Tab-separated table of C-alpha atoms and ligand atoms in Angstrom:
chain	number	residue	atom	x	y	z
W	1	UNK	CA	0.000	0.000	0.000
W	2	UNK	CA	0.732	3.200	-1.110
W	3	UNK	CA	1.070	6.415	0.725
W	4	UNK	CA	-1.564	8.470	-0.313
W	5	UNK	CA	-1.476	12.695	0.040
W	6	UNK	CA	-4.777	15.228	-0.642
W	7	UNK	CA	-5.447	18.520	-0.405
W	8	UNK	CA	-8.832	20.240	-0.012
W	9	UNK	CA	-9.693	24.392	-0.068
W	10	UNK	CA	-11.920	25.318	3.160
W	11	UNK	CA	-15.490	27.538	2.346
W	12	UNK	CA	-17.327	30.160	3.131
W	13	UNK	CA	-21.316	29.782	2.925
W	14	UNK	CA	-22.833	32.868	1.541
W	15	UNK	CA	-26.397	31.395	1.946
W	16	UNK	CA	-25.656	30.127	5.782
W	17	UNK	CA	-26.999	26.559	6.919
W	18	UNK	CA	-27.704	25.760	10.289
W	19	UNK	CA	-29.503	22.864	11.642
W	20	UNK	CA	-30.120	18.832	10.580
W	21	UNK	CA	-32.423	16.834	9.179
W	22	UNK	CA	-31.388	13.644	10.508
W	23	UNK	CA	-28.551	14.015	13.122
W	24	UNK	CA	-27.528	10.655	13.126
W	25	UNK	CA	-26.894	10.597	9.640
W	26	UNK	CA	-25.680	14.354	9.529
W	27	UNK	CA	-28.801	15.451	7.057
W	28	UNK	CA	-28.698	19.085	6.952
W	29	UNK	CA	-32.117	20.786	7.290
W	30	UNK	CA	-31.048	23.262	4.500
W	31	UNK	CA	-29.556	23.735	1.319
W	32	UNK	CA	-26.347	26.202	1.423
W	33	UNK	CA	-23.790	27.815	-1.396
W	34	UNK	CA	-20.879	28.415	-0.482
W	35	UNK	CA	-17.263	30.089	-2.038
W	36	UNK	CA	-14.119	27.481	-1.805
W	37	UNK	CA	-11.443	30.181	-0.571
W	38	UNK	CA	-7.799	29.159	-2.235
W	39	UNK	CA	-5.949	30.124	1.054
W	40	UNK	CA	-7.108	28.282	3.407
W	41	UNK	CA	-5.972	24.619	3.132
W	42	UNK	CA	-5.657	21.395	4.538
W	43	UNK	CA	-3.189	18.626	3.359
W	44	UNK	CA	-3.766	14.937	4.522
W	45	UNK	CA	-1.181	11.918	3.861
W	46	UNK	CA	-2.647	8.672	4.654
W	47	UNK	CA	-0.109	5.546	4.784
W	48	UNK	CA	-0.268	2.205	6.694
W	49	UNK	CA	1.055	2.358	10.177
W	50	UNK	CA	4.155	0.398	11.224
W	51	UNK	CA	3.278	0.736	14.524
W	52	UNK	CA	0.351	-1.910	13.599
W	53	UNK	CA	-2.422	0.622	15.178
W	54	UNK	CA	-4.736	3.319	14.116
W	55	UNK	CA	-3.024	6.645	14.846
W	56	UNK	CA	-4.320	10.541	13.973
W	57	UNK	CA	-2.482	13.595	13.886
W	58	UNK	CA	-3.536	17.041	13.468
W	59	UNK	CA	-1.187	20.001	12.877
W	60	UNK	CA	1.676	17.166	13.996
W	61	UNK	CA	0.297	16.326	17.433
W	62	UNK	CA	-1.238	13.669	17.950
W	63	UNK	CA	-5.037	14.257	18.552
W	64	UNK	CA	-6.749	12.152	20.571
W	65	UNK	CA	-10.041	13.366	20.860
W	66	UNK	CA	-10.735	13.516	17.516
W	67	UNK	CA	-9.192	10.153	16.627
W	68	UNK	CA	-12.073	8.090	17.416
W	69	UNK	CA	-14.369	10.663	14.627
W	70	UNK	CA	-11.544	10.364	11.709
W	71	UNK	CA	-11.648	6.546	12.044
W	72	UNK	CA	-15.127	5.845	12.403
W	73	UNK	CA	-15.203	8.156	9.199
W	74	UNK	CA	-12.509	5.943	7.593
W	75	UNK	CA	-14.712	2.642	8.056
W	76	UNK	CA	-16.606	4.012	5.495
W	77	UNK	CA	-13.393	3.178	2.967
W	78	UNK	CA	-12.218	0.388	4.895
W	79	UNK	CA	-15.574	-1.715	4.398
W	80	UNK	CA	-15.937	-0.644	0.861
W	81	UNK	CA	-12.193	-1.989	0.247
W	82	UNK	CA	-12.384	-4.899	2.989
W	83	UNK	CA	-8.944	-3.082	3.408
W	84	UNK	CA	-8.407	-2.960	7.273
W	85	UNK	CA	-4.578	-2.286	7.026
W	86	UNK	CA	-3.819	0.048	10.267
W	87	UNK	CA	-3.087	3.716	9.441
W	88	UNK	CA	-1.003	6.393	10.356
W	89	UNK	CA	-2.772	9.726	8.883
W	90	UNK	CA	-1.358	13.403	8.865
W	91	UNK	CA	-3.566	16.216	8.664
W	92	UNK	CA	-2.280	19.819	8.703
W	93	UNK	CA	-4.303	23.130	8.101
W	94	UNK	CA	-2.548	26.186	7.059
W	95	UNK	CA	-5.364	27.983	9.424
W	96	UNK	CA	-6.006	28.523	12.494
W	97	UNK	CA	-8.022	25.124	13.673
W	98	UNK	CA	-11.674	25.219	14.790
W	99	UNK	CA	-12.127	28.479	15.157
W	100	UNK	CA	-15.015	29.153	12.623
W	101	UNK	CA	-12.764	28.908	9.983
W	102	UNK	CA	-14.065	25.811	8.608
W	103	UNK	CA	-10.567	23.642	9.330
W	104	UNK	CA	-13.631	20.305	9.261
W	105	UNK	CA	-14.685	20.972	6.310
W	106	UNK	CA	-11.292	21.151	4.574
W	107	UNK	CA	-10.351	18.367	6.950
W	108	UNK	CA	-13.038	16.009	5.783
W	109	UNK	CA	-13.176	16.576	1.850
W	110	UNK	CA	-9.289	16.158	2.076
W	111	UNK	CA	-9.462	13.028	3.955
W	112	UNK	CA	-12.418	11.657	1.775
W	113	UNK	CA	-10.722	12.116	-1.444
W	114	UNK	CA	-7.226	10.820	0.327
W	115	UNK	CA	-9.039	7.177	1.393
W	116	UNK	CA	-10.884	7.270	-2.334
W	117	UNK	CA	-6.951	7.200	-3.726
W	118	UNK	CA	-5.402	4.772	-0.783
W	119	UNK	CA	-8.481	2.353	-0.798
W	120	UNK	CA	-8.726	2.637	-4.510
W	121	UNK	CA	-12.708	3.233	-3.887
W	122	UNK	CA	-13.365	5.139	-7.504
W	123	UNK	CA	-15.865	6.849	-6.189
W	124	UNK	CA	-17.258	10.164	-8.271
W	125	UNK	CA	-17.020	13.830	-7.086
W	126	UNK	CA	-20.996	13.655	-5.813
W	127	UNK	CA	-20.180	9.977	-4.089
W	128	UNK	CA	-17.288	11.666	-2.084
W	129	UNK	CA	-19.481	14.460	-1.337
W	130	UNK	CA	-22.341	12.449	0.187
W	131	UNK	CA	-19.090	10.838	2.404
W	132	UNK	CA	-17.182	13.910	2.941
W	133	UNK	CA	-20.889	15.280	4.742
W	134	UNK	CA	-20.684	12.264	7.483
W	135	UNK	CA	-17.918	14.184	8.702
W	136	UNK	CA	-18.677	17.680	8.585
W	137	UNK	CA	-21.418	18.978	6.723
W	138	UNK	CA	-19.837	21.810	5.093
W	139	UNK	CA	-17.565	19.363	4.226
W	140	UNK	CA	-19.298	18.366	1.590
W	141	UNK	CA	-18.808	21.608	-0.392
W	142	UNK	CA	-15.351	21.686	-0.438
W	143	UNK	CA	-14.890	18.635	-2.743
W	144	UNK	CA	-15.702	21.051	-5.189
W	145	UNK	CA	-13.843	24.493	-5.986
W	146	UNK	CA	-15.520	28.167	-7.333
W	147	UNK	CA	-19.044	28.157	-6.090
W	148	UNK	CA	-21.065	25.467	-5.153
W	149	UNK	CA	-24.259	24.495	-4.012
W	150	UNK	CA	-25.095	21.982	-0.882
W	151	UNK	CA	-28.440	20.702	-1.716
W	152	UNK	CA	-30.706	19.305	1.449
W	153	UNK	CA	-32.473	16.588	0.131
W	154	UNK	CA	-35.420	14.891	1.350
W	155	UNK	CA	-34.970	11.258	0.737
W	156	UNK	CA	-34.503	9.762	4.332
W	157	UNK	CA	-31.108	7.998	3.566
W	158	UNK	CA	-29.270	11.352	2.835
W	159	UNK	CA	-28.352	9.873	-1.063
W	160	UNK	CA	-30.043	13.081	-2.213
W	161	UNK	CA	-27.737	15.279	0.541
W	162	UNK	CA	-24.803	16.181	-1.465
W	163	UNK	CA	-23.078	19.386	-2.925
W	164	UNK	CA	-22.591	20.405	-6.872
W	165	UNK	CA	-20.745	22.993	-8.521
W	166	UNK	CA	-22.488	26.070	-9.088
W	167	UNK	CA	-19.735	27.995	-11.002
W	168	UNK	CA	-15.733	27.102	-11.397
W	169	UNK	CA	-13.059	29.556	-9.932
W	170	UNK	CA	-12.558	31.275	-12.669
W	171	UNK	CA	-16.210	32.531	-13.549
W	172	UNK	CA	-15.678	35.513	-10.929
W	173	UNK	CA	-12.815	37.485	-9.074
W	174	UNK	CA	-14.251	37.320	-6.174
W	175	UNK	CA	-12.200	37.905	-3.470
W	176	UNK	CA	-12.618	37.039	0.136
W	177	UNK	CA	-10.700	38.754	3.143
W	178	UNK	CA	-10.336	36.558	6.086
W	179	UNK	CA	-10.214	38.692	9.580
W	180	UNK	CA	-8.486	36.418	12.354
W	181	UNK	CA	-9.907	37.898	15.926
W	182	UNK	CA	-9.188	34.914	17.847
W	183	UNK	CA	-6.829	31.991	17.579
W	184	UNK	CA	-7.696	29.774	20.146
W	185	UNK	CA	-10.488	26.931	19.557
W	186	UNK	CA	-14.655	27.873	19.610
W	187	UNK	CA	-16.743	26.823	23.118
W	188	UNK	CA	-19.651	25.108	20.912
W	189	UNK	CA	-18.845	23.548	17.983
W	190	UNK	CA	-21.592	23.484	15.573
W	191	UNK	CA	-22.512	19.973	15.906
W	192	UNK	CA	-23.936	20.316	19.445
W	193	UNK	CA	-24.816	24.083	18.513
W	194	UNK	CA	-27.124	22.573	15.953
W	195	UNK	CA	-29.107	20.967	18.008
W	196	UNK	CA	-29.178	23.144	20.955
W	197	UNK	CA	-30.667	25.666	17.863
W	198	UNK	CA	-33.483	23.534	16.796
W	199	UNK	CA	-34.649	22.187	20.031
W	200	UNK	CA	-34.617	25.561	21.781
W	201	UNK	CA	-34.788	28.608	18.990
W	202	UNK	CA	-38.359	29.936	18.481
W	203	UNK	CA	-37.166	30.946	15.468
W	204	UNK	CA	-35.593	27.622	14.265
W	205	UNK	CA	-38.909	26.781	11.738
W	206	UNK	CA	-39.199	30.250	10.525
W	207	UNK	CA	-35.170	29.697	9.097
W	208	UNK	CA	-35.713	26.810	7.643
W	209	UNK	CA	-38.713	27.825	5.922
W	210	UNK	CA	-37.614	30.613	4.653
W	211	UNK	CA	-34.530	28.961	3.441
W	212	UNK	CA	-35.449	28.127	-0.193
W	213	UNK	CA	-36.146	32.113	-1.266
W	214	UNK	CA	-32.574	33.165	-0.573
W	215	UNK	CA	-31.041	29.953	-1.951
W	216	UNK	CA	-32.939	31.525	-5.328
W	217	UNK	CA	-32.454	34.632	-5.102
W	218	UNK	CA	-28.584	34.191	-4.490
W	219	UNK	CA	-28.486	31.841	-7.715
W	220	UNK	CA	-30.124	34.787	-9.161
W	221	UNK	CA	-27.619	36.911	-8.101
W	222	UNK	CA	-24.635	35.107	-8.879
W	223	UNK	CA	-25.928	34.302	-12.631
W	224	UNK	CA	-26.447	38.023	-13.060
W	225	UNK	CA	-23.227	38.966	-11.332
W	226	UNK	CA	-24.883	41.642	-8.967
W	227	UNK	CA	-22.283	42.076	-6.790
W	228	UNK	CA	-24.423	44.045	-4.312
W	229	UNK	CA	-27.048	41.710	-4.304
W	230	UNK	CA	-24.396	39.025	-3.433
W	231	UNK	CA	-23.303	40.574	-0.294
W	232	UNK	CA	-26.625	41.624	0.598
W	233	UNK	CA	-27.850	38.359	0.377
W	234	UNK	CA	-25.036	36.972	2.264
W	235	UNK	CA	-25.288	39.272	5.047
W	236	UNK	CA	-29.168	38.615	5.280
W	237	UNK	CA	-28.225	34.641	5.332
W	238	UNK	CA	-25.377	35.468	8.246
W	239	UNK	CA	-27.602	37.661	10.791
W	240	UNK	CA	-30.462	34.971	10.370
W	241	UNK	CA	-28.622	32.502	11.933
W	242	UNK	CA	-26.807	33.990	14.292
W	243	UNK	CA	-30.035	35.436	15.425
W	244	UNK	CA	-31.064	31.771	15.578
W	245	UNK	CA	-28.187	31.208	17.462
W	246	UNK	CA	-28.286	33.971	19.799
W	247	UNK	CA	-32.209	32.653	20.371
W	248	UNK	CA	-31.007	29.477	21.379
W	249	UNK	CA	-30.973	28.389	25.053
W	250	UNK	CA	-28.149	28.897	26.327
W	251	UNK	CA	-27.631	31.470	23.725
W	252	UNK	CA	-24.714	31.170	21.308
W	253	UNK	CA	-22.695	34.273	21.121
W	254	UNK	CA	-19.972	33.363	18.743
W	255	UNK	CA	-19.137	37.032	18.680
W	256	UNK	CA	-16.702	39.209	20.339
W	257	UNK	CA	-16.409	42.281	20.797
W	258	UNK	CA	-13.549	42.966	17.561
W	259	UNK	CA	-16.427	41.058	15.500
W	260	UNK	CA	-19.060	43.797	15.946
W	261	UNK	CA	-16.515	46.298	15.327
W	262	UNK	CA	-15.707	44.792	12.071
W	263	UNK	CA	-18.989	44.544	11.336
W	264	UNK	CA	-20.115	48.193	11.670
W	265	UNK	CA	-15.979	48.689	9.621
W	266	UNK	CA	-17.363	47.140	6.760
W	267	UNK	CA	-20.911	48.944	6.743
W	268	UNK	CA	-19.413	52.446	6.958
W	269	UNK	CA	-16.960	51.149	4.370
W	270	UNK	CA	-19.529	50.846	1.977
W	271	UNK	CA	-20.614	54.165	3.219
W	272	UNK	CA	-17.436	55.468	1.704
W	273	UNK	CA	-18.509	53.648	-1.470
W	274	UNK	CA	-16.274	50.487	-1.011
W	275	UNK	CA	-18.040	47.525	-2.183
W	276	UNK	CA	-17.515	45.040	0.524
W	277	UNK	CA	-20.056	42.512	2.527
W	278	UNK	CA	-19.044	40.891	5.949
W	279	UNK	CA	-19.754	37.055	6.649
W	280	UNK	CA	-19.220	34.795	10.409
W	281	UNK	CA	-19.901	31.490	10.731
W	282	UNK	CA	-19.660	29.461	14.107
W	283	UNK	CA	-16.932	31.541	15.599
W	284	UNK	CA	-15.290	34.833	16.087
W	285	UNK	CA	-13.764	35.404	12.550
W	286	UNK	CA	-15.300	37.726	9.760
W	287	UNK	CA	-14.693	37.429	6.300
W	288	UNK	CA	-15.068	40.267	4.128
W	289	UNK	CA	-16.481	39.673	0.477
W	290	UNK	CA	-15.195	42.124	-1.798
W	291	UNK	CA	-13.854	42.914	-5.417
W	292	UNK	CA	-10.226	42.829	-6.664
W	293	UNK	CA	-10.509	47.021	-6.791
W	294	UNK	CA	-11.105	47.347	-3.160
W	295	UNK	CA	-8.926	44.764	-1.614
W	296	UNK	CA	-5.726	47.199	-0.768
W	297	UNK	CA	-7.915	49.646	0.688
W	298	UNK	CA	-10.172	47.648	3.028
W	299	UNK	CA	-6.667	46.304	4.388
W	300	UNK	CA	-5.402	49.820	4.941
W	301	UNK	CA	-8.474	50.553	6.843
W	302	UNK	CA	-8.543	47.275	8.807
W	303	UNK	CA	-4.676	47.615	9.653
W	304	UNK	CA	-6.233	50.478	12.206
W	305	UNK	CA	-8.377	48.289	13.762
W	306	UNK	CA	-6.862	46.898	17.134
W	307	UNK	CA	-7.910	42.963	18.106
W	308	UNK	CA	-7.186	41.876	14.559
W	309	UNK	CA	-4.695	39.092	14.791
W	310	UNK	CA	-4.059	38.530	11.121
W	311	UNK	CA	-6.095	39.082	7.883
W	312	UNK	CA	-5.936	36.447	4.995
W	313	UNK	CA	-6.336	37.438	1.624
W	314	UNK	CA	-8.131	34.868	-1.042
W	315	UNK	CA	-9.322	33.881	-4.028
W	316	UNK	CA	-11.550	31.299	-4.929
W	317	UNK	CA	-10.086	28.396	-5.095
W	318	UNK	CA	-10.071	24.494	-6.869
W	319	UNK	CA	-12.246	21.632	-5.417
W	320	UNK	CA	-10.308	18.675	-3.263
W	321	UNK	CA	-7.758	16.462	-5.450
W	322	UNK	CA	-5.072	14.066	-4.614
W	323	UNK	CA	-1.333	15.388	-4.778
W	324	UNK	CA	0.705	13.222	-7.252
B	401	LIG	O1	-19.691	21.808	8.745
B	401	LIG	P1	-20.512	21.911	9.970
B	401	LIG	O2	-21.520	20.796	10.030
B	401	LIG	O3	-19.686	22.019	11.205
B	401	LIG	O4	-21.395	23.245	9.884
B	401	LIG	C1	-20.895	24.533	9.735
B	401	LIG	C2	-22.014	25.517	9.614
B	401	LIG	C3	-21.612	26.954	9.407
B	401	LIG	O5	-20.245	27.077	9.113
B	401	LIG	C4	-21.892	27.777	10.652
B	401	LIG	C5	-22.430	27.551	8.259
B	401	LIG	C6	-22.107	26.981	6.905
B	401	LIG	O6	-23.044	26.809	6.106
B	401	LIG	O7	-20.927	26.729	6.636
């Protein structure tokens, strides 16, 4: 056996989902679109262990509690193959890790396409994305670069739960600024978050409902190119859920204080007639949705800012693919 190396591009959802279907099976209650963002990346080697036991490491330590979740998301591969050779797998982000910068979801589609090379599964781009979403379900969007679509499904087994490409990476400079507030690892991931959400929001239904009119209108926009409606859109999409997630009990304040800031930064921004659009997923970190023409100056105003730990620049990048 081979030793087997993948990388995958993390994502940021511009139509937000929040929520599952089937929790067991990791069914998400809504369809999503998200941008694959070139800069952020995760690269996974997979390679039998000599050591004759399963063995996980992240960023090169090895991880313990998240061990038992990678393997169980291996056995997938391993009773495809009938392969149960023990493994030694590397996984290392370029990215802060868990911190709302989607480090699963480039974790996951890395890994799935990885064990589709080792275990010599031949599975297709949409077979690896129905996989990749047992891990994480954003996951399942970053087996795909440009823009892409995570559709919900309804068919109980989840074969219908799987993301397509919307648009390549080339169809639109879009580019994404990534504002780092906060390095260390989120309180609630969005697993348990999920749940909390949908058992305790009042607004949890109203979400989901409404769900299917943005996912149209942002196809809309991004067919048409309207920039504005884009980031309007996407900002709509963002305050929804956290307002689901702030109307959760306990509430879940993924915010600090530097996020607001940056928030009410990129509003008078546009003020000053600077086309940019802010977006925050499960965690402290805003990214900033803006056109090649405004990039330099968004970063000159940013740079005055204090609490921002770093800012990463992207484009959008290529969908998950094994490194030769
Ligand atoms: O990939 P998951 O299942 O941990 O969900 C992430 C959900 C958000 O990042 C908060 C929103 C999204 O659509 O990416």
């Amino acid at each position: 056996m081979e030793q087997v190396t993948a990388t995958a591009n993390a994502n940021i959802a511009i139509i937000k989902y929040w929520g599952k279907r089937d929790t067991k099976l990791n069914l998400p209650a809504v369809g999503s679109i998200s941008l694959t963002l070139g800069a952020l990346k995760t690269k996974t080697t997979i390679e039998p262990n000599s050591k004759n036991k399963d063995e996980f490491y992240l960023n090169n330590e090895n991880n313990i509690s998240d061990e038992k979740k990678v393997f169980s998301f291996i056995k997938i591969f391993r009773e495809m193959s009938g392969n149960s050779v023990p493994l030694m797998i590397h996984s290392d982000n370029n990215f802060p890790t868990g911190a709302g910068l989607a480090s699963s979801a480039s974790g996951y589609a890395a890994l799935a396409v990885a064990a589709n090379e080792f275990y010599r599964t031949g599975l297709s781009r949409k077979e690896l994305s129905v996989i990749a979403r047992q891990g994480s379900g954003s996951a399942a969007r970053s087996i795909f670069g440009g823009i892409v679509e995570m559709l919900a499904g309804i068919i109980p087994d989840g074969s219908d739960a799987y993301a397509e490409q919307l648009y390549d990476e080339q169809y639109w400079d879009l580019r994404v600024l990534i504002v780092v507030t906060e390095e260390a690892q989120k309180d609630v991931k969005s697993r348990p978050g999920m749940e909390i959400s949908r058992e305790t929001s009042p607004y949890y239904r109203a979400w989901v409902e409404n769900q299917s009119v943005d996912l149209a209108q942002m196809k809309s926009a991004l067919k048409n190119k309207d920039f504005q409606k884009l980031g309007e859109l996407a900002e709509h999409s963002c305050m929804k859920m956290h307002a689901v997630m702030l109307s959760s009990i306990p509430p879940l304040i993924y915010w600090n204080p530097v996020t607001l800031e940056l928030i009410q930064a990129v509003i008078q921004l546009r003020k000053n007639n600077i086309q940019c659009y802010y977006t925050i997923d499960a965690g402290p970190q805003v990214k900033i949705i803006t056109l090649p023409e405004y990039e330099s100056e968004i970063r000159e105003i940013l740079n005055n800012i204090p609490g921002i730990k770093r800012i990463i620049g992207s484009k959008l990048g290529e969908g998950a693919s094994v490194i030769e």
